[in-house]
Amino acid sequence: MAGGDGPTVTAVVVTRNRRQLLLEALAAVQAQSRAPDAVIVVDNASADGTAAAVRRHYPSVRLAELTRNTGGAGGFAYGTALALADDADLIWFIDDDTVPKLGALPALLAARERYPGQPPALVASRVIWTDGRAHPMNTPRSKPFASHAERVAAAAAGCLPIRSASFVSILVDAGACRRRGLPRADYFLWNDDFEFTTRLLRGQAGLLCPASIVVHKTATFGSTDTDPGERFFYEVRNKIWMFRDPSPLAPVERAVYTGSTLRRWARTFARSRDRRTLGSSLVRGIAAGVRTRPRPTEEVLAEAGPPVPECGDARRAGGHEGDHGGELVPPGELVDVRREQDHRGGGGQ
């Protein structure tokens, strides 16, 4: 583990039943020339000996064993809460099937350091597949309304401005998490990282760092809309939940992303070999998205493990519509956040 001057970095890795991939990922994380100061592995009730393997091969890793599968959303919410409770300055989110290239973390830190002005809330790695091609599942969304000044500032750090990113590999300012809240655990999977990163980046700088490279070792090469089957339910429900919440996106952005979502769903149906399953999942997703709201994150996590550590007012982490994304700040400061957003203006925030 690293030490000394500079911000403290805690890596958070979420896993379920991918023991060998996880061990490969942890080896690459700890082999970084500037390794994280701490590593947290959240095990989503694996049944393949994952926990025992981590304890045996990586005794310095903090292992959080959940009693049931909370999905990537719940796992990253729990790991983030642990990292915040340990007073981390930066949190490196990593999937268990992601292998960072040597220098991936130092490149993220260097980009953050070079960025002029206030440090970015988030810096994302470039994600490739095992054959070196850019992975279509993990392409960060560029910031559609980025100003010339934002593009120049990002270029000074060797980066590009983005509006959202994937949990596959992102370095997040812990202070932004305290202000804007944890990932929403009730999303379970799909769009959890999209919601979380857009919420963090609304009115804040986010960067894609091409010099930081990670390999996402998915079984096949393709995007998430390639015949998703019954999992399409989560895409639909969570996207509706997100569009009903005013926190992540400005009104203009919400209209733009709604249009792109409908086009994506149409492409998914056109390519699918099982449209009956997709149709059923679509109907169920719409019903759940309209009739329900995501439960508070601490309520979801209480069903799967020890109480979530308090980090600020942790009860508000992953809160409901109207609390600006469950921000971990005093209520009076919520108005200031929205005023700052209004002052910066436009759908580009």
Coordinates of C-alpha atoms in Angstrom, one line a residue:
M1 CA 0.0 0.0 0.0
A2 CA 1.1 3.5 -0.7
G3 CA 1.6 6.2 1.9
G4 CA 3.2 9.6 2.4
D5 CA 2.1 12.9 1.2
G6 CA -0.8 13.6 -1.1
P7 CA -4.5 12.5 -1.0
T8 CA -5.3 9.1 0.4
V9 CA -6.9 6.7 -2.1
T10 CA -9.1 3.8 -1.2
A11 CA -10.0 1.3 -3.9
V12 CA -13.4 -0.3 -3.7
V13 CA -14.0 -3.5 -5.7
V14 CA -17.4 -5.2 -5.8
T15 CA -17.5 -8.9 -6.6
R16 CA -19.8 -11.9 -6.8
N17 CA -18.8 -15.5 -7.8
R18 CA -15.8 -14.4 -9.9
R19 CA -13.0 -15.5 -7.7
Q20 CA -10.3 -15.9 -10.3
L21 CA -11.1 -12.6 -12.1
L22 CA -11.2 -10.8 -8.7
L23 CA -7.7 -12.2 -7.7
E24 CA -6.3 -11.0 -11.1
A25 CA -7.9 -7.6 -10.6
L26 CA -6.5 -7.3 -7.0
A27 CA -3.0 -8.2 -8.2
A28 CA -3.1 -5.5 -10.8
V29 CA -4.5 -2.9 -8.3
Q30 CA -1.7 -3.6 -5.8
A31 CA 1.0 -3.7 -8.6
Q32 CA 0.4 0.0 -9.4
S33 CA 3.5 2.2 -9.1
R34 CA 1.4 4.4 -6.8
A35 CA -0.9 1.8 -5.2
P36 CA -4.0 2.7 -3.2
D37 CA -3.6 3.4 0.5
A38 CA -6.4 0.9 1.2
V39 CA -8.4 -1.7 -0.7
I40 CA -12.0 -2.7 0.2
V41 CA -13.6 -5.7 -1.4
V42 CA -17.4 -6.0 -1.0
D43 CA -18.4 -9.6 -1.6
N44 CA -22.1 -9.9 -2.7
A45 CA -22.7 -13.3 -1.0
S46 CA -20.4 -15.3 -3.3
A47 CA -20.7 -19.1 -3.2
D48 CA -17.4 -19.9 -5.0
G49 CA -14.9 -19.4 -2.1
T50 CA -14.2 -15.8 -3.0
A51 CA -14.0 -14.6 0.6
A52 CA -11.7 -17.3 1.6
A53 CA -9.4 -16.7 -1.4
V54 CA -9.2 -13.0 -0.6
R55 CA -8.3 -13.6 3.0
R56 CA -5.7 -16.1 2.0
H57 CA -4.0 -14.2 -0.9
Y58 CA -4.6 -10.6 0.2
P59 CA -4.8 -10.4 4.0
S60 CA -4.3 -6.6 4.0
V61 CA -7.5 -6.1 2.0
R62 CA -10.6 -5.1 4.0
L63 CA -13.2 -7.7 3.2
A64 CA -16.9 -6.8 3.6
E65 CA -19.1 -9.9 3.3
L66 CA -22.7 -9.2 2.6
T67 CA -25.3 -11.9 3.4
R68 CA -27.2 -11.5 0.2
N69 CA -26.6 -10.2 -3.3
T70 CA -27.2 -6.4 -3.5
G71 CA -26.0 -6.1 -7.1
G72 CA -23.3 -3.7 -8.2
A73 CA -25.4 -0.8 -6.9
G74 CA -25.6 -2.1 -3.4
G75 CA -22.0 -3.3 -3.3
F76 CA -20.6 0.1 -4.4
A77 CA -22.9 1.9 -2.0
Y78 CA -21.7 -0.2 0.9
G79 CA -18.0 0.1 -0.1
T80 CA -18.3 3.9 -0.6
A81 CA -19.8 4.2 2.9
L82 CA -16.9 2.3 4.3
A83 CA -14.3 4.4 2.5
L84 CA -16.0 7.6 3.6
A85 CA -16.1 6.4 7.2
D86 CA -12.3 5.8 6.9
D87 CA -11.8 9.4 5.8
A88 CA -10.5 8.6 2.3
D89 CA -9.8 11.6 0.1
L90 CA -10.3 9.8 -3.1
I91 CA -12.2 6.5 -4.0
W92 CA -11.2 4.3 -6.9
F93 CA -14.2 2.3 -8.0
I94 CA -13.3 -0.9 -9.9
D95 CA -15.3 -3.8 -11.2
D96 CA -14.1 -7.3 -10.2
D97 CA -13.5 -8.3 -13.9
T98 CA -11.4 -5.2 -14.6
V99 CA -7.6 -5.4 -14.8
P100 CA -5.9 -2.0 -14.6
K101 CA -2.8 -1.6 -16.7
L102 CA 0.4 -0.5 -14.9
G103 CA 0.2 3.2 -14.4
A104 CA -3.6 3.4 -14.5
L105 CA -4.0 4.9 -11.1
P106 CA -1.0 7.2 -11.3
A107 CA -2.4 8.5 -14.6
L108 CA -5.8 9.3 -12.9
L109 CA -4.0 11.1 -10.1
A110 CA -1.7 13.0 -12.5
A111 CA -4.7 14.2 -14.5
R112 CA -6.5 15.4 -11.4
E113 CA -3.4 17.3 -10.3
R114 CA -2.9 18.9 -13.7
Y115 CA -6.5 20.1 -14.0
P116 CA -6.5 23.9 -13.6
G117 CA -8.7 25.3 -10.8
Q118 CA -10.9 23.2 -8.5
P119 CA -10.1 19.5 -8.8
P120 CA -12.6 17.5 -10.9
A121 CA -15.2 15.5 -9.0
L122 CA -14.4 12.4 -11.1
V123 CA -11.7 11.1 -13.5
A124 CA -12.5 8.0 -15.6
S125 CA -10.1 5.5 -17.2
R126 CA -10.2 4.5 -20.8
V127 CA -11.7 1.0 -21.0
I128 CA -10.6 -1.6 -23.5
W129 CA -11.5 -5.3 -24.1
T130 CA -9.1 -8.2 -24.1
D131 CA -8.1 -7.6 -27.7
G132 CA -7.4 -3.9 -27.2
R133 CA -10.5 -2.5 -28.8
A134 CA -12.4 0.2 -27.0
H135 CA -15.1 -1.5 -24.9
P136 CA -18.6 -0.3 -26.1
M137 CA -20.1 -1.2 -22.8
N138 CA -18.1 1.4 -20.9
T139 CA -17.7 4.4 -23.1
P140 CA -18.2 7.5 -20.9
R141 CA -20.7 10.0 -22.2
S142 CA -19.1 13.1 -23.4
K143 CA -20.4 16.4 -22.0
P144 CA -22.8 17.5 -24.7
F145 CA -22.9 21.2 -23.7
A146 CA -19.3 21.6 -22.6
S147 CA -18.1 25.2 -23.0
H148 CA -14.8 26.1 -24.7
A149 CA -13.3 26.9 -21.3
E150 CA -14.2 23.4 -20.0
R151 CA -12.7 21.8 -23.1
V152 CA -9.5 23.8 -22.7
A153 CA -9.2 23.0 -19.0
A154 CA -9.7 19.3 -19.7
A155 CA -7.1 19.4 -22.5
A156 CA -4.6 20.9 -20.0
A157 CA -4.9 17.7 -18.0
G158 CA -4.6 15.5 -21.1
C159 CA -8.3 14.7 -20.8
L160 CA -11.8 15.2 -22.3
P161 CA -14.8 16.5 -20.5
I162 CA -17.5 13.9 -19.7
R163 CA -21.0 13.9 -18.2
S164 CA -21.1 10.4 -16.9
A165 CA -19.0 7.3 -16.5
S166 CA -19.0 3.6 -15.6
F167 CA -18.0 2.0 -12.3
V168 CA -15.5 -0.1 -14.2
S169 CA -12.7 2.4 -13.3
I170 CA -13.3 5.9 -11.9
L171 CA -11.5 8.0 -9.4
V172 CA -14.0 10.0 -7.4
D173 CA -13.5 12.9 -5.0
A174 CA -14.8 11.7 -1.6
G175 CA -16.0 15.2 -0.8
A176 CA -18.3 15.0 -3.8
C177 CA -19.7 11.8 -2.4
R178 CA -20.3 13.4 1.0
R179 CA -22.1 16.3 -0.6
R180 CA -24.1 14.4 -3.2
G181 CA -24.7 11.0 -1.6
L182 CA -23.9 7.3 -2.1
P183 CA -24.9 5.2 -5.1
R184 CA -28.6 4.2 -4.9
A185 CA -28.5 0.7 -3.7
D186 CA -32.1 -0.2 -4.8
Y187 CA -31.1 0.1 -8.5
F188 CA -29.4 -3.3 -8.0
L189 CA -27.9 -3.3 -11.5
W190 CA -28.0 -1.2 -14.7
N191 CA -27.9 2.6 -14.7
D192 CA -26.7 2.7 -11.1
D193 CA -23.3 4.2 -12.3
F194 CA -25.1 6.4 -14.8
E195 CA -27.3 7.9 -12.1
F196 CA -24.5 8.2 -9.5
T197 CA -22.0 9.9 -11.8
T198 CA -24.4 12.3 -13.4
R199 CA -25.5 13.3 -9.9
L200 CA -21.9 13.9 -8.9
L201 CA -21.1 15.7 -12.1
R202 CA -24.0 18.1 -12.2
G203 CA -22.3 21.4 -12.1
Q204 CA -18.9 19.8 -11.5
A205 CA -16.0 18.8 -13.8
G206 CA -15.6 15.2 -14.9
L207 CA -12.8 13.9 -17.1
L208 CA -11.9 11.0 -19.3
C209 CA -8.2 10.2 -19.0
P210 CA -7.0 8.3 -22.1
A211 CA -3.6 7.6 -20.4
S212 CA -5.3 5.5 -17.7
I213 CA -6.1 2.2 -19.3
V214 CA -8.0 -0.8 -17.9
V215 CA -9.0 -4.1 -19.5
H216 CA -12.7 -5.0 -18.9
K217 CA -12.6 -8.8 -19.2
T218 CA -16.3 -9.4 -20.1
A219 CA -17.1 -12.8 -21.6
T220 CA -18.0 -11.2 -24.9
F221 CA -17.4 -8.0 -26.7
G222 CA -20.5 -5.8 -26.9
S223 CA -22.7 -3.2 -25.2
T224 CA -25.3 -3.8 -22.6
D225 CA -28.2 -3.5 -25.1
T226 CA -27.2 -6.7 -26.8
D227 CA -30.2 -9.0 -26.2
P228 CA -30.3 -8.4 -22.4
G229 CA -33.2 -10.7 -21.8
E230 CA -35.0 -10.4 -18.4
R231 CA -32.4 -7.9 -17.2
F232 CA -34.0 -5.4 -19.5
F233 CA -36.4 -4.9 -16.6
Y234 CA -33.7 -3.1 -14.6
E235 CA -32.7 -0.9 -17.6
V236 CA -36.3 0.3 -17.9
R237 CA -37.3 0.7 -14.3
N238 CA -34.0 2.4 -13.3
K239 CA -34.0 4.8 -16.2
I240 CA -37.6 5.8 -15.4
W241 CA -36.6 6.2 -11.7
M242 CA -33.7 8.4 -12.8
F243 CA -35.7 10.6 -15.2
R244 CA -38.3 11.2 -12.4
D245 CA -35.6 12.4 -10.1
P246 CA -34.5 16.1 -10.6
S247 CA -31.1 15.5 -9.0
P248 CA -28.9 13.9 -11.7
L249 CA -29.9 15.8 -14.9
A250 CA -31.0 19.4 -15.8
P251 CA -34.4 19.6 -17.6
V252 CA -32.7 20.0 -21.1
E253 CA -30.5 17.1 -20.4
R254 CA -33.4 15.0 -19.3
A255 CA -35.2 15.6 -22.6
V256 CA -32.0 14.8 -24.6
Y257 CA -31.3 11.6 -22.7
T258 CA -34.9 10.5 -22.8
G259 CA -34.8 10.7 -26.6
S260 CA -31.6 8.7 -26.8
T261 CA -33.0 6.1 -24.4
L262 CA -36.0 5.5 -26.6
R263 CA -33.8 5.1 -29.6
R264 CA -31.6 2.7 -27.8
W265 CA -34.6 0.6 -26.6
A266 CA -35.8 0.5 -30.3
R267 CA -32.4 -0.8 -31.4
T268 CA -32.4 -3.4 -28.6
F269 CA -35.8 -4.7 -29.8
A270 CA -34.7 -4.7 -33.4
R271 CA -31.6 -6.8 -32.6
S272 CA -33.2 -9.2 -30.1
R273 CA -34.0 -12.8 -30.8
D274 CA -36.4 -13.0 -27.9
R275 CA -38.7 -10.0 -28.2
R276 CA -41.4 -11.7 -26.1
T277 CA -39.1 -11.6 -23.0
L278 CA -38.0 -8.0 -23.8
G279 CA -41.7 -7.0 -24.2
S280 CA -42.6 -8.5 -20.8
S281 CA -39.6 -6.9 -19.2
L282 CA -40.5 -3.6 -20.7
V283 CA -44.0 -3.7 -19.3
R284 CA -42.9 -4.7 -15.9
G285 CA -40.1 -2.1 -15.9
I286 CA -42.5 0.7 -16.9
A287 CA -45.0 -0.3 -14.2
A288 CA -42.3 -0.5 -11.5
G289 CA -40.6 2.7 -12.6
V290 CA -43.9 4.7 -12.5
R291 CA -45.5 3.2 -9.4
T292 CA -42.5 3.0 -7.1
R293 CA -39.4 4.9 -6.1
P294 CA -36.0 3.5 -5.0
R295 CA -35.9 2.8 -1.3
P296 CA -33.3 4.6 0.9
T297 CA -29.9 3.1 0.5
E298 CA -29.4 2.4 4.2
E299 CA -32.7 0.4 4.3
V300 CA -31.5 -1.8 1.4
L301 CA -28.1 -2.4 2.8
A302 CA -29.5 -3.1 6.3
E303 CA -31.0 -6.3 4.8
A304 CA -27.6 -7.5 3.6
G305 CA -24.9 -6.7 6.2
P306 CA -23.8 -4.7 9.2
P307 CA -25.2 -1.1 9.5
V308 CA -23.8 1.3 7.0
P309 CA -21.1 3.4 8.7
E310 CA -22.1 7.0 9.2
C311 CA -20.4 9.5 7.0
G312 CA -21.9 12.9 7.5
D313 CA -25.7 12.5 7.7
A314 CA -25.6 9.0 6.2
R315 CA -29.4 8.6 6.6
R316 CA -29.8 10.9 3.6
A317 CA -27.5 8.9 1.3
G318 CA -29.4 7.7 -1.7
G319 CA -32.4 9.7 -0.6
H320 CA -35.6 10.4 -2.6
E321 CA -36.7 13.1 -5.0
G322 CA -36.5 16.5 -3.7
D323 CA -33.4 16.1 -1.6
H324 CA -31.0 16.7 -4.5
G325 CA -29.7 13.2 -4.7
G326 CA -29.5 12.5 -1.0
E327 CA -26.7 15.0 -0.4
L328 CA -24.7 14.7 2.7
V329 CA -24.8 18.4 3.6
P330 CA -26.9 20.5 6.0
P331 CA -30.3 21.3 4.6
G332 CA -29.5 25.0 4.2
E333 CA -26.7 24.2 1.9
L334 CA -28.9 22.3 -0.5
V335 CA -30.3 25.6 -1.7
D336 CA -26.8 26.8 -2.4
V337 CA -26.1 23.8 -4.6
R338 CA -29.2 24.5 -6.7
R339 CA -28.5 28.2 -6.9
E340 CA -24.9 27.4 -8.1
Q341 CA -26.5 25.1 -10.7
D342 CA -28.9 27.8 -11.8
H343 CA -26.1 30.4 -11.9
R344 CA -24.0 28.1 -14.1
G345 CA -27.1 27.5 -16.2
G346 CA -28.1 25.4 -19.1
G347 CA -28.5 21.7 -19.7
G348 CA -24.8 21.2 -19.8
Q349 CA -24.5 20.8 -16.1

